Tab-separated table of C-alpha atoms in Angstrom:
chain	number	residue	atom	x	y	z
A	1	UNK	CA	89.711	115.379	99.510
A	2	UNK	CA	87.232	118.026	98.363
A	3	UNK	CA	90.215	119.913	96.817
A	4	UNK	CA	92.014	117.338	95.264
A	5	UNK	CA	89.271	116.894	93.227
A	6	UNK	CA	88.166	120.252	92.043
A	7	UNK	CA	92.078	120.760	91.499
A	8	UNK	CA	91.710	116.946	89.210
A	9	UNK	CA	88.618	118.519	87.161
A	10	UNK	CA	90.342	121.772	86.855
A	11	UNK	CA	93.459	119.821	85.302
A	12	UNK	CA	91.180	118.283	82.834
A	13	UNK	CA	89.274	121.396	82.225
A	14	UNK	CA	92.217	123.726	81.293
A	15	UNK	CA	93.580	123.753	77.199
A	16	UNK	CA	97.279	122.928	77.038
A	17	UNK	CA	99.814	121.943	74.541
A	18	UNK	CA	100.767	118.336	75.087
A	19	UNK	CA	103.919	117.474	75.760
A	20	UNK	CA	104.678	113.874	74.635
A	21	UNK	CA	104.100	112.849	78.233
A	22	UNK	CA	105.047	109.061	79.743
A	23	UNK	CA	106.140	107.488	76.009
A	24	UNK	CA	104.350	109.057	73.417
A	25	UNK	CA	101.443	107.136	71.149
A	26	UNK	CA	102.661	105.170	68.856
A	27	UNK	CA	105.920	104.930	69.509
A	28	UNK	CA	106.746	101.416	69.989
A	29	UNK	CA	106.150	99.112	67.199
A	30	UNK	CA	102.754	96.681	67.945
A	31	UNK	CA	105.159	93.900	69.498
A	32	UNK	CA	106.533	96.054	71.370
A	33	UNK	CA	103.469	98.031	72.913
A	34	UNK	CA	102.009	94.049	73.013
A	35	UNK	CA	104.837	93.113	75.152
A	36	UNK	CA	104.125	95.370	78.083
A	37	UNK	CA	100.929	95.347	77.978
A	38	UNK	CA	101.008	91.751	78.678
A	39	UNK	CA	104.165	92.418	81.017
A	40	UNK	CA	101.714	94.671	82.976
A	41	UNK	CA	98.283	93.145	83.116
A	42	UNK	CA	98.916	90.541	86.004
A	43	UNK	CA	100.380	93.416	88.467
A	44	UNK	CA	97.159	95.311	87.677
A	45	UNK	CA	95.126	92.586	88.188
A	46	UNK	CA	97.038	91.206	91.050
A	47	UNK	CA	96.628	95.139	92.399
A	48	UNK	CA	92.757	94.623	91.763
A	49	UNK	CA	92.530	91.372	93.899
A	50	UNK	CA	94.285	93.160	96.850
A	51	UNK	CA	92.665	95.909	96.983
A	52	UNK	CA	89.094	93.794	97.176
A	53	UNK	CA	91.017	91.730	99.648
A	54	UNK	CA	91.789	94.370	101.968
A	55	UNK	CA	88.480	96.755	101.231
A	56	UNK	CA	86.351	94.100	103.057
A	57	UNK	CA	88.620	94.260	105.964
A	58	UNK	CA	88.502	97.876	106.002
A	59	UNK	CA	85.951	100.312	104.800
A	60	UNK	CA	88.347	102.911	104.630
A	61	UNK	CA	90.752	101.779	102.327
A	62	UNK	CA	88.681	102.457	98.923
A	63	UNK	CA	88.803	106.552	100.016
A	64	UNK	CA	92.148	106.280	100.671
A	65	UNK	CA	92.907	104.674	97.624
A	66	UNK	CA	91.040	107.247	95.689
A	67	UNK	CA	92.877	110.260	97.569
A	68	UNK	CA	96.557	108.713	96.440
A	69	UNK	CA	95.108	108.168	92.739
A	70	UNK	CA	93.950	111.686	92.744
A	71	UNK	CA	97.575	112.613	94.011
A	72	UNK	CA	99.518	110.348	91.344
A	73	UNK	CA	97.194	111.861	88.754
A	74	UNK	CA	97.913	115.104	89.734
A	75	UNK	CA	101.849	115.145	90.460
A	76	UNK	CA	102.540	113.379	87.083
A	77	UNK	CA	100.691	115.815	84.990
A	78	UNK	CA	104.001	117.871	85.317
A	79	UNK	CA	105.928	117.149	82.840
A	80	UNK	CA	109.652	118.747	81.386
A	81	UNK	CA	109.696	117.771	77.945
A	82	UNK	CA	113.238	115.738	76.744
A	83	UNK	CA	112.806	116.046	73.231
A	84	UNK	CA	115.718	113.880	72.553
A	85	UNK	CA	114.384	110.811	74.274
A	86	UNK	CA	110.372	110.427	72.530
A	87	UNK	CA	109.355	111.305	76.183
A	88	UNK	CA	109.112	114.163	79.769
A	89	UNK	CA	110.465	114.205	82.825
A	90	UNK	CA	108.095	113.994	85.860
A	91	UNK	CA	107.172	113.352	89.453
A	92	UNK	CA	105.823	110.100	89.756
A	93	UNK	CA	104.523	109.449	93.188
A	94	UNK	CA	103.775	105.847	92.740
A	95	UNK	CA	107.055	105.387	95.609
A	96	UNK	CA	104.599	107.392	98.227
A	97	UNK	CA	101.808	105.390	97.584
A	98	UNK	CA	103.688	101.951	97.282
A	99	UNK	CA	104.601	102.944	101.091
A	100	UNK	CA	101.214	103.348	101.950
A	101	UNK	CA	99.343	100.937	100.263
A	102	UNK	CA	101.716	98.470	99.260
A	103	UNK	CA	102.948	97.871	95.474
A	104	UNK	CA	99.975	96.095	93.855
A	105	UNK	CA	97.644	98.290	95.050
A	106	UNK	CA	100.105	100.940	93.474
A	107	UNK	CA	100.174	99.780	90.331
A	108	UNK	CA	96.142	99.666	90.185
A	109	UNK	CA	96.588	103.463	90.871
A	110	UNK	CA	99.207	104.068	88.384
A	111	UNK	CA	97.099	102.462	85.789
A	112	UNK	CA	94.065	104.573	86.393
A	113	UNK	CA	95.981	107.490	86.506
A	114	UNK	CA	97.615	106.988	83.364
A	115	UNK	CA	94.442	106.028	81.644
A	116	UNK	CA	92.375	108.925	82.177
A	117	UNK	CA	96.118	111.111	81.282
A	118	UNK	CA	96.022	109.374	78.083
A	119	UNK	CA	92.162	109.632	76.997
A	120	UNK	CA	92.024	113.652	78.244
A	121	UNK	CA	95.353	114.747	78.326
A	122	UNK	CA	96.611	113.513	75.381
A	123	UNK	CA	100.105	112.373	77.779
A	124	UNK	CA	101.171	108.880	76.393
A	125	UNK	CA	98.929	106.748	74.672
A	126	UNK	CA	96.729	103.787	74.145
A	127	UNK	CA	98.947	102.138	72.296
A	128	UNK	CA	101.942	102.554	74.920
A	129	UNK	CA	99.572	102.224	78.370
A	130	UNK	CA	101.242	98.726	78.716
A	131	UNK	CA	104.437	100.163	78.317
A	132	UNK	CA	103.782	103.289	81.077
A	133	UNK	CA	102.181	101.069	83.365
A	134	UNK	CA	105.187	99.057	83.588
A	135	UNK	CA	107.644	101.289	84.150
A	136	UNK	CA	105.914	103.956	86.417
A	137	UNK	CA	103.526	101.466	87.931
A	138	UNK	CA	105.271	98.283	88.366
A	139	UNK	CA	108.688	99.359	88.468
A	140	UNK	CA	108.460	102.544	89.987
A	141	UNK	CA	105.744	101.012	92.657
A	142	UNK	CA	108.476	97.940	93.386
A	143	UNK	CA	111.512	100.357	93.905
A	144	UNK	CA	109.988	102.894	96.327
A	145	UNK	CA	108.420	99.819	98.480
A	146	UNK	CA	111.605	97.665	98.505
A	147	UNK	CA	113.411	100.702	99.112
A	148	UNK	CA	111.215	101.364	101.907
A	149	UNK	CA	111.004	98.402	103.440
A	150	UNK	CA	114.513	97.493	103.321
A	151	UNK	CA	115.732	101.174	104.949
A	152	UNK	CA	113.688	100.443	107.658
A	153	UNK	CA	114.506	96.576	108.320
A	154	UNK	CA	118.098	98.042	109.093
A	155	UNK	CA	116.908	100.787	111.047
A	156	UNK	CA	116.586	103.570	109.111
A	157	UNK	CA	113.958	106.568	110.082
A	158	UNK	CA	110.363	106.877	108.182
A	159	UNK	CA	111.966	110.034	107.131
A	160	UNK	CA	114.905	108.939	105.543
A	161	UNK	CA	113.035	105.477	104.441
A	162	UNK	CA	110.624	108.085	102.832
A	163	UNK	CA	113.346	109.673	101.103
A	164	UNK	CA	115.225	107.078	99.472
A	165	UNK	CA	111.800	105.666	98.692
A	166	UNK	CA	110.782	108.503	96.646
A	167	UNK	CA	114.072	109.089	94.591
A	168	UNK	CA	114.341	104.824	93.557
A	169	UNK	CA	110.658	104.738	92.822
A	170	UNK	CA	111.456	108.243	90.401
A	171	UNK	CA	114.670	106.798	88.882
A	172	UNK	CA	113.328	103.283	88.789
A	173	UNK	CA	110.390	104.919	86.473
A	174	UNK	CA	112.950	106.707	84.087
A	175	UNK	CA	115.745	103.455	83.695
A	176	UNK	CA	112.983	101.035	83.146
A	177	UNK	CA	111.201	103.766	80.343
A	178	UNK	CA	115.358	103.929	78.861
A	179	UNK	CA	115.261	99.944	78.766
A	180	UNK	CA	111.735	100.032	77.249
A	181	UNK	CA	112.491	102.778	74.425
A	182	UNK	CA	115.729	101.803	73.163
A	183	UNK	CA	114.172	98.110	72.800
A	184	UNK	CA	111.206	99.230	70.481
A	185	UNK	CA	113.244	102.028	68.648
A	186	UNK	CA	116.318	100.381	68.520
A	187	UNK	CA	116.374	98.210	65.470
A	188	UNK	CA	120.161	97.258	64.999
A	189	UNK	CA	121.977	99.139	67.428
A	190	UNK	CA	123.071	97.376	70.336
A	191	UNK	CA	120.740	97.484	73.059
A	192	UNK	CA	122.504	98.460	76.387
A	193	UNK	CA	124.733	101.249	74.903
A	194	UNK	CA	121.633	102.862	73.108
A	195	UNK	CA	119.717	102.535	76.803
A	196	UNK	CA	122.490	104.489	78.683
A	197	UNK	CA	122.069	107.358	75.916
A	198	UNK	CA	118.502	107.520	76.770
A	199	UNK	CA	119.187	107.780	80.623
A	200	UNK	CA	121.943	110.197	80.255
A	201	UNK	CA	119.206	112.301	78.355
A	202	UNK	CA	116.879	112.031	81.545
A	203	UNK	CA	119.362	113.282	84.019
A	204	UNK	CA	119.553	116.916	83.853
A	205	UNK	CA	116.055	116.718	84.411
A	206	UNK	CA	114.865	114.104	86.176
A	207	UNK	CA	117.755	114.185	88.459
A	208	UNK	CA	116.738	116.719	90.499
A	209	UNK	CA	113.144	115.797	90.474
A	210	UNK	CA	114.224	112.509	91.560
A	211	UNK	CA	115.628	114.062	94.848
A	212	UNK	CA	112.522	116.211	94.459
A	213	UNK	CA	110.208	113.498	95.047
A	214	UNK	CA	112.437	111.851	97.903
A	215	UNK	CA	111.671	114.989	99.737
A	216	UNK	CA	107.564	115.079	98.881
A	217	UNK	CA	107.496	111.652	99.769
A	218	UNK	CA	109.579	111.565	103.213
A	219	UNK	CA	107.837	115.059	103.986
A	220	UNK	CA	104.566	113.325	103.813
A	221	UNK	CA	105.225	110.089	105.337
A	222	UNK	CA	106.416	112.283	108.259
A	223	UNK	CA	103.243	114.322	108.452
A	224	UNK	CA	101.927	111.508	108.444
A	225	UNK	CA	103.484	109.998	111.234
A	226	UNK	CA	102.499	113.284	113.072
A	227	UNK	CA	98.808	113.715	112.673
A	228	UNK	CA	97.267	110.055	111.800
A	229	UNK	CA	99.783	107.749	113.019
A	230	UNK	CA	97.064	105.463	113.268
A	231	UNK	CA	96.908	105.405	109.578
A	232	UNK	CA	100.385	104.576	109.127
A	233	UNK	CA	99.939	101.605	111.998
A	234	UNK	CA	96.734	100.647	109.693
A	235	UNK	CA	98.880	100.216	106.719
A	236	UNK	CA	101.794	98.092	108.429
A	237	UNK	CA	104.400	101.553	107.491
A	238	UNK	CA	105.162	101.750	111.928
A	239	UNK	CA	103.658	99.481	114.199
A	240	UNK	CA	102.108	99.962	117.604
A	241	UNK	CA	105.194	99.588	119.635
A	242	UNK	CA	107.013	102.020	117.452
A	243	UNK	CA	104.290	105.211	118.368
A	244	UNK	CA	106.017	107.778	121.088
A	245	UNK	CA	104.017	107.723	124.251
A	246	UNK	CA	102.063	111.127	123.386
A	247	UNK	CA	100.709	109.128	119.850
């Protein structure tokens, strides 16, 4: 914990260009940037609610919660600039903590993390948090937990549930930020055909770092699994009966 935090302060500490990371400020047009941020303020305050919900049942949720914002923060502060689309590439890590600590409580994390990005790190915007916070929190959180979920209602391993969680919640992020760019920048132009330019823009990039994630996420989901399984039985990802005798 004690080094996810001094490696935090030293992200915010260290001069760098920005990058036009998440969509860039001022962007969308002011219905636009409206739009989401309405579209997004129930899931974050829904993700508000649970979290109070659940912190009275267990003390040890609030750390927990601050170790995977810490951990969002940090993996999406790497961005690969697409000039072409108005945006970057990036991890996004809201699928691994959507496994752990459910969607809502992922988008709460996503918004926090985006925040401080945008007052310190000049990556996004005020103007377009709405807009980021949908796509990264609430559609990226809602992919990688579905995913997740549904992998392992037909049987599928944490490891492989991990997997495809990661790479939906990462391409979830990048088709909902198409959808949500070519609607504020599109004017005339049809809508759908000016979306799948913006995605085909993403994909030599976020692509691999799709896959990328898949791997981060089902890697630690598996460590997981191997050191505090306890945790994972905690937050309903295994259950009791599922533990191998020597857990």
């Amino acid at each position: 914990m004690a080094r996810l935090l001094l490696l935090t302060l030293a992200c915010l500490s260290v001069a760098a260009p920005a990058f036009a990371m998440h969509i860039s400020e001022g962007l969308l047009p002011f219905n636009w940037a409206l739009f989401w941020y309405l579209a997004a303020a129930p899931f974050v305050a829904l993700g508000v609610k649970r979290l109070n919900v659940l912190a009275r049942e267990d003390l040890s949720l609030k750390p927990l919660v601050g170790l995977l914002a810490a951990v969002v923060f940090i993996i999406s502060c790497l961005p690969i600039p697409v000039p072409t689309a108005g945006t970057c590439s990036h991890p996004c890590g809201t699928g691994l903590a959507a496994v752990l600590v459910g969607p809502l409580i992922s988008v709460l994390i996503a918004a926090v993390a985006l925040l401080i990005q945008a007052l310190f790190l000049a990556h996004g915007g005020l103007s377009t948090l709405g807009a980021n916070v949908f796509s990264m929190g609430v559609v990226g959180s809602l992919a990688g937990w579905l995913a997740f979920r549904g992998v392992r209602a037909l049987g599928g391993s944490l490891a492989v549930a991990g997997f495809i969680a990661g790479v939906l919640a990462d391409w979830g992020t990048y088709a909902a930020t198409s959808l949500i760019l070519a609607a504020g920048i599109r004017g005339e132009a049809p809508l759908l055909p000016l979306t799948a330019r913006i995605m085909v823009a993403f994909i030599p990039t976020q692509l691999p770092l799709g896959i990328l994630e898949g791997v981060i996420t089902a890697g630690m989901v598996t460590l997981l699994y191997r050191k505090r399984p306890d945790l994972l039985v905690k937050m309903r990802v295994i259950r009791e009966r599922e533990l191998p005798d020597h857990a």
